[in-house]
Amino acid sequence: MQPNPISEGPLPQIAALGLIMAGLGLVGMTAGDLPGIAEQLAAPRWLMGVLGGVLFGSGWQGGRDARGAAALRRAPRWVELVAFGAAGIVLAKLSDLTRAEGGIGAALQSGVAVNSAARVLFGIGIGIIIGWVAYEGSRGRRPGH
């Protein structure tokens, strides 16, 4: 049984939405106090920002059809991903405003609220991605495929 080839078209909208939500969630989790695993790994906020920016950019790019006339005028995909990653770093640096004493003090209530909402957004986005991958993986196991 041969596995189905990966389609060359745009990413399904639900998968693109999952990537965007996961990326926004990662960037949002830089606000306030870092969540559990990032704190345990001593991950810097800028790293969460760049990963979130790249996930968001991947979802943004994947949800669009890159075969039209507008695609000819666009910058290469990797350049766009670098720009999204840089924007994630900037947003992560701006999250210092959600902590007292110039970013080294305790989290402000606004930072705690943004962080909590971002954790939910990240969880939903990852759930969508895992569900989509499981669905795509099960397609090759169906009779007749």
PDB file of C-alpha atoms in Angstrom:
ATOM      1  CA  MET A   1       0.000   0.000   0.000  1.00  0.00           C
ATOM      2  CA  GLN A   2       1.503   3.337  -1.086  1.00  0.00           C
ATOM      3  CA  PRO A   3       1.029   6.356   1.185  1.00  0.00           C
ATOM      4  CA  ASN A   4      -0.833   9.292  -0.284  1.00  0.00           C
ATOM      5  CA  PRO A   5       1.483  12.003  -1.602  1.00  0.00           C
ATOM      6  CA  ILE A   6       1.435  15.339   0.155  1.00  0.00           C
ATOM      7  CA  SER A   7      -0.699  17.805  -1.734  1.00  0.00           C
ATOM      8  CA  GLU A   8       1.047  20.761  -3.357  1.00  0.00           C
ATOM      9  CA  GLY A   9      -1.823  23.160  -2.771  1.00  0.00           C
ATOM     10  CA  PRO A  10      -2.344  25.495   0.141  1.00  0.00           C
ATOM     11  CA  LEU A  11      -2.636  24.160   3.660  1.00  0.00           C
ATOM     12  CA  PRO A  12      -6.266  23.514   4.687  1.00  0.00           C
ATOM     13  CA  GLN A  13      -7.735  26.510   6.465  1.00  0.00           C
ATOM     14  CA  ILE A  14      -8.227  24.623   9.738  1.00  0.00           C
ATOM     15  CA  ALA A  15      -4.545  23.609   9.876  1.00  0.00           C
ATOM     16  CA  ALA A  16      -3.447  27.162   9.038  1.00  0.00           C
ATOM     17  CA  LEU A  17      -5.729  28.473  11.798  1.00  0.00           C
ATOM     18  CA  GLY A  18      -4.188  26.002  14.260  1.00  0.00           C
ATOM     19  CA  LEU A  19      -0.673  27.199  13.400  1.00  0.00           C
ATOM     20  CA  ILE A  20      -1.711  30.841  13.763  1.00  0.00           C
ATOM     21  CA  MET A  21      -3.354  30.187  17.136  1.00  0.00           C
ATOM     22  CA  ALA A  22      -0.355  28.233  18.431  1.00  0.00           C
ATOM     23  CA  GLY A  23       2.004  30.997  17.299  1.00  0.00           C
ATOM     24  CA  LEU A  24      -0.049  33.751  18.904  1.00  0.00           C
ATOM     25  CA  GLY A  25      -0.262  31.657  22.060  1.00  0.00           C
ATOM     26  CA  LEU A  26       3.513  31.243  22.256  1.00  0.00           C
ATOM     27  CA  VAL A  27       4.096  34.965  21.792  1.00  0.00           C
ATOM     28  CA  GLY A  28       1.376  35.766  24.330  1.00  0.00           C
ATOM     29  CA  MET A  29       2.932  33.430  26.894  1.00  0.00           C
ATOM     30  CA  THR A  30       5.952  35.737  27.084  1.00  0.00           C
ATOM     31  CA  ALA A  31       3.772  38.172  29.029  1.00  0.00           C
ATOM     32  CA  GLY A  32       3.847  38.046  32.812  1.00  0.00           C
ATOM     33  CA  ASP A  33       5.585  34.994  34.250  1.00  0.00           C
ATOM     34  CA  LEU A  34       6.853  32.317  31.901  1.00  0.00           C
ATOM     35  CA  PRO A  35       4.789  29.121  31.826  1.00  0.00           C
ATOM     36  CA  GLY A  36       6.069  25.892  33.395  1.00  0.00           C
ATOM     37  CA  ILE A  37       8.193  24.199  30.745  1.00  0.00           C
ATOM     38  CA  ALA A  38       9.777  27.415  29.461  1.00  0.00           C
ATOM     39  CA  GLU A  39      10.719  28.359  33.010  1.00  0.00           C
ATOM     40  CA  GLN A  40      12.074  24.885  33.766  1.00  0.00           C
ATOM     41  CA  LEU A  41      14.202  24.914  30.617  1.00  0.00           C
ATOM     42  CA  ALA A  42      15.250  28.512  31.315  1.00  0.00           C
ATOM     43  CA  ALA A  43      14.100  29.378  27.791  1.00  0.00           C
ATOM     44  CA  PRO A  44      14.578  33.053  27.015  1.00  0.00           C
ATOM     45  CA  ARG A  45      11.515  35.049  26.132  1.00  0.00           C
ATOM     46  CA  TRP A  46      12.972  36.006  22.752  1.00  0.00           C
ATOM     47  CA  LEU A  47      13.158  32.312  21.799  1.00  0.00           C
ATOM     48  CA  MET A  48       9.461  31.844  22.558  1.00  0.00           C
ATOM     49  CA  GLY A  49       8.826  35.006  20.545  1.00  0.00           C
ATOM     50  CA  VAL A  50      10.724  33.840  17.481  1.00  0.00           C
ATOM     51  CA  LEU A  51       9.144  30.366  17.583  1.00  0.00           C
ATOM     52  CA  GLY A  52       5.695  31.897  17.953  1.00  0.00           C
ATOM     53  CA  GLY A  53       6.362  34.326  15.102  1.00  0.00           C
ATOM     54  CA  VAL A  54       7.530  31.553  12.790  1.00  0.00           C
ATOM     55  CA  LEU A  55       4.509  29.371  13.663  1.00  0.00           C
ATOM     56  CA  PHE A  56       2.200  32.315  12.999  1.00  0.00           C
ATOM     57  CA  GLY A  57       3.997  33.063   9.722  1.00  0.00           C
ATOM     58  CA  SER A  58       3.804  29.433   8.633  1.00  0.00           C
ATOM     59  CA  GLY A  59       0.064  29.398   9.220  1.00  0.00           C
ATOM     60  CA  TRP A  60      -0.323  32.729   7.458  1.00  0.00           C
ATOM     61  CA  GLN A  61       1.616  31.522   4.423  1.00  0.00           C
ATOM     62  CA  GLY A  62       0.111  28.046   4.411  1.00  0.00           C
ATOM     63  CA  GLY A  63      -3.441  29.317   4.340  1.00  0.00           C
ATOM     64  CA  ARG A  64      -2.880  31.336   1.172  1.00  0.00           C
ATOM     65  CA  ASP A  65      -2.613  29.976  -2.330  1.00  0.00           C
ATOM     66  CA  ALA A  66       0.875  30.834  -3.589  1.00  0.00           C
ATOM     67  CA  ARG A  67       0.179  30.091  -7.259  1.00  0.00           C
ATOM     68  CA  GLY A  68      -1.515  33.327  -8.288  1.00  0.00           C
ATOM     69  CA  ALA A  69      -0.156  36.486  -9.901  1.00  0.00           C
ATOM     70  CA  ALA A  70       0.248  38.082  -6.468  1.00  0.00           C
ATOM     71  CA  ALA A  71       2.741  35.337  -5.574  1.00  0.00           C
ATOM     72  CA  LEU A  72       5.104  36.599  -8.250  1.00  0.00           C
ATOM     73  CA  ARG A  73       5.350  39.989  -6.531  1.00  0.00           C
ATOM     74  CA  ARG A  74       5.865  38.579  -3.034  1.00  0.00           C
ATOM     75  CA  ALA A  75       9.161  38.112  -1.269  1.00  0.00           C
ATOM     76  CA  PRO A  76      10.449  34.538  -0.905  1.00  0.00           C
ATOM     77  CA  ARG A  77       8.754  32.526   1.840  1.00  0.00           C
ATOM     78  CA  TRP A  78      11.878  32.314   3.999  1.00  0.00           C
ATOM     79  CA  VAL A  79      12.185  36.120   3.985  1.00  0.00           C
ATOM     80  CA  GLU A  80       8.604  36.413   5.208  1.00  0.00           C
ATOM     81  CA  LEU A  81       9.274  33.828   7.946  1.00  0.00           C
ATOM     82  CA  VAL A  82      12.326  35.795   9.089  1.00  0.00           C
ATOM     83  CA  ALA A  83      10.161  38.912   9.282  1.00  0.00           C
ATOM     84  CA  PHE A  84       7.506  37.090  11.305  1.00  0.00           C
ATOM     85  CA  GLY A  85      10.219  35.708  13.613  1.00  0.00           C
ATOM     86  CA  ALA A  86      11.651  39.206  14.112  1.00  0.00           C
ATOM     87  CA  ALA A  87       8.176  40.540  14.896  1.00  0.00           C
ATOM     88  CA  GLY A  88       7.809  37.764  17.488  1.00  0.00           C
ATOM     89  CA  ILE A  89      11.078  38.837  19.122  1.00  0.00           C
ATOM     90  CA  VAL A  90       9.894  42.455  19.247  1.00  0.00           C
ATOM     91  CA  LEU A  91       6.581  41.430  20.826  1.00  0.00           C
ATOM     92  CA  ALA A  92       8.408  39.249  23.353  1.00  0.00           C
ATOM     93  CA  LYS A  93      10.623  42.210  24.250  1.00  0.00           C
ATOM     94  CA  LEU A  94       7.534  44.401  24.632  1.00  0.00           C
ATOM     95  CA  SER A  95       6.223  41.873  27.134  1.00  0.00           C
ATOM     96  CA  ASP A  96       8.656  43.459  29.613  1.00  0.00           C
ATOM     97  CA  LEU A  97       5.919  46.061  30.036  1.00  0.00           C
ATOM     98  CA  THR A  98       3.759  43.368  31.675  1.00  0.00           C
ATOM     99  CA  ARG A  99       6.218  43.045  34.562  1.00  0.00           C
ATOM    100  CA  ALA A 100       7.143  45.531  37.264  1.00  0.00           C
ATOM    101  CA  GLU A 101      10.561  47.171  37.574  1.00  0.00           C
ATOM    102  CA  GLY A 102      11.537  47.221  33.929  1.00  0.00           C
ATOM    103  CA  GLY A 103      10.854  43.586  33.182  1.00  0.00           C
ATOM    104  CA  ILE A 104      12.699  42.001  36.101  1.00  0.00           C
ATOM    105  CA  GLY A 105      10.040  42.335  38.783  1.00  0.00           C
ATOM    106  CA  ALA A 106       6.813  40.521  39.510  1.00  0.00           C
ATOM    107  CA  ALA A 107       4.125  40.093  36.863  1.00  0.00           C
ATOM    108  CA  LEU A 108       1.415  42.717  36.638  1.00  0.00           C
ATOM    109  CA  GLN A 109      -2.219  41.636  36.550  1.00  0.00           C
ATOM    110  CA  SER A 110      -2.461  42.530  32.864  1.00  0.00           C
ATOM    111  CA  GLY A 111       0.488  40.228  32.124  1.00  0.00           C
ATOM    112  CA  VAL A 112      -1.073  37.390  34.078  1.00  0.00           C
ATOM    113  CA  ALA A 113      -4.339  37.810  32.144  1.00  0.00           C
ATOM    114  CA  VAL A 114      -2.590  37.877  28.738  1.00  0.00           C
ATOM    115  CA  ASN A 115      -0.465  34.852  29.689  1.00  0.00           C
ATOM    116  CA  SER A 116      -3.508  32.865  30.831  1.00  0.00           C
ATOM    117  CA  ALA A 117      -5.445  33.646  27.653  1.00  0.00           C
ATOM    118  CA  ALA A 118      -2.382  32.784  25.543  1.00  0.00           C
ATOM    119  CA  ARG A 119      -2.051  29.380  27.211  1.00  0.00           C
ATOM    120  CA  VAL A 120      -5.636  28.562  26.250  1.00  0.00           C
ATOM    121  CA  LEU A 121      -5.090  29.835  22.695  1.00  0.00           C
ATOM    122  CA  PHE A 122      -1.883  27.787  22.376  1.00  0.00           C
ATOM    123  CA  GLY A 123      -3.617  24.650  23.683  1.00  0.00           C
ATOM    124  CA  ILE A 124      -6.503  24.985  21.246  1.00  0.00           C
ATOM    125  CA  GLY A 125      -4.118  25.646  18.351  1.00  0.00           C
ATOM    126  CA  ILE A 126      -1.974  22.605  19.161  1.00  0.00           C
ATOM    127  CA  GLY A 127      -5.150  20.511  19.520  1.00  0.00           C
ATOM    128  CA  ILE A 128      -6.294  21.592  16.060  1.00  0.00           C
ATOM    129  CA  ILE A 129      -2.901  20.762  14.554  1.00  0.00           C
ATOM    130  CA  ILE A 130      -2.755  17.333  16.200  1.00  0.00           C
ATOM    131  CA  GLY A 131      -6.330  16.585  15.120  1.00  0.00           C
ATOM    132  CA  TRP A 132      -5.596  17.596  11.532  1.00  0.00           C
ATOM    133  CA  VAL A 133      -2.418  15.479  11.447  1.00  0.00           C
ATOM    134  CA  ALA A 134      -4.322  12.487  12.860  1.00  0.00           C
ATOM    135  CA  TYR A 135      -7.052  12.939  10.251  1.00  0.00           C
ATOM    136  CA  GLU A 136      -4.510  13.157   7.419  1.00  0.00           C
ATOM    137  CA  GLY A 137      -2.694  10.115   8.778  1.00  0.00           C
ATOM    138  CA  SER A 138      -5.875   8.079   8.891  1.00  0.00           C
ATOM    139  CA  ARG A 139      -6.700   8.859   5.254  1.00  0.00           C
ATOM    140  CA  GLY A 140      -4.026   6.464   4.043  1.00  0.00           C
ATOM    141  CA  ARG A 141      -5.464   3.647   6.154  1.00  0.00           C
ATOM    142  CA  ARG A 142      -8.929   3.789   4.625  1.00  0.00           C
ATOM    143  CA  PRO A 143      -9.921   1.088   2.146  1.00  0.00           C
ATOM    144  CA  GLY A 144      -9.639   2.224  -1.439  1.00  0.00           C
ATOM    145  CA  HIS A 145      -6.794   4.685  -0.849  1.00  0.00           C
TER     146      HIS A 145
END
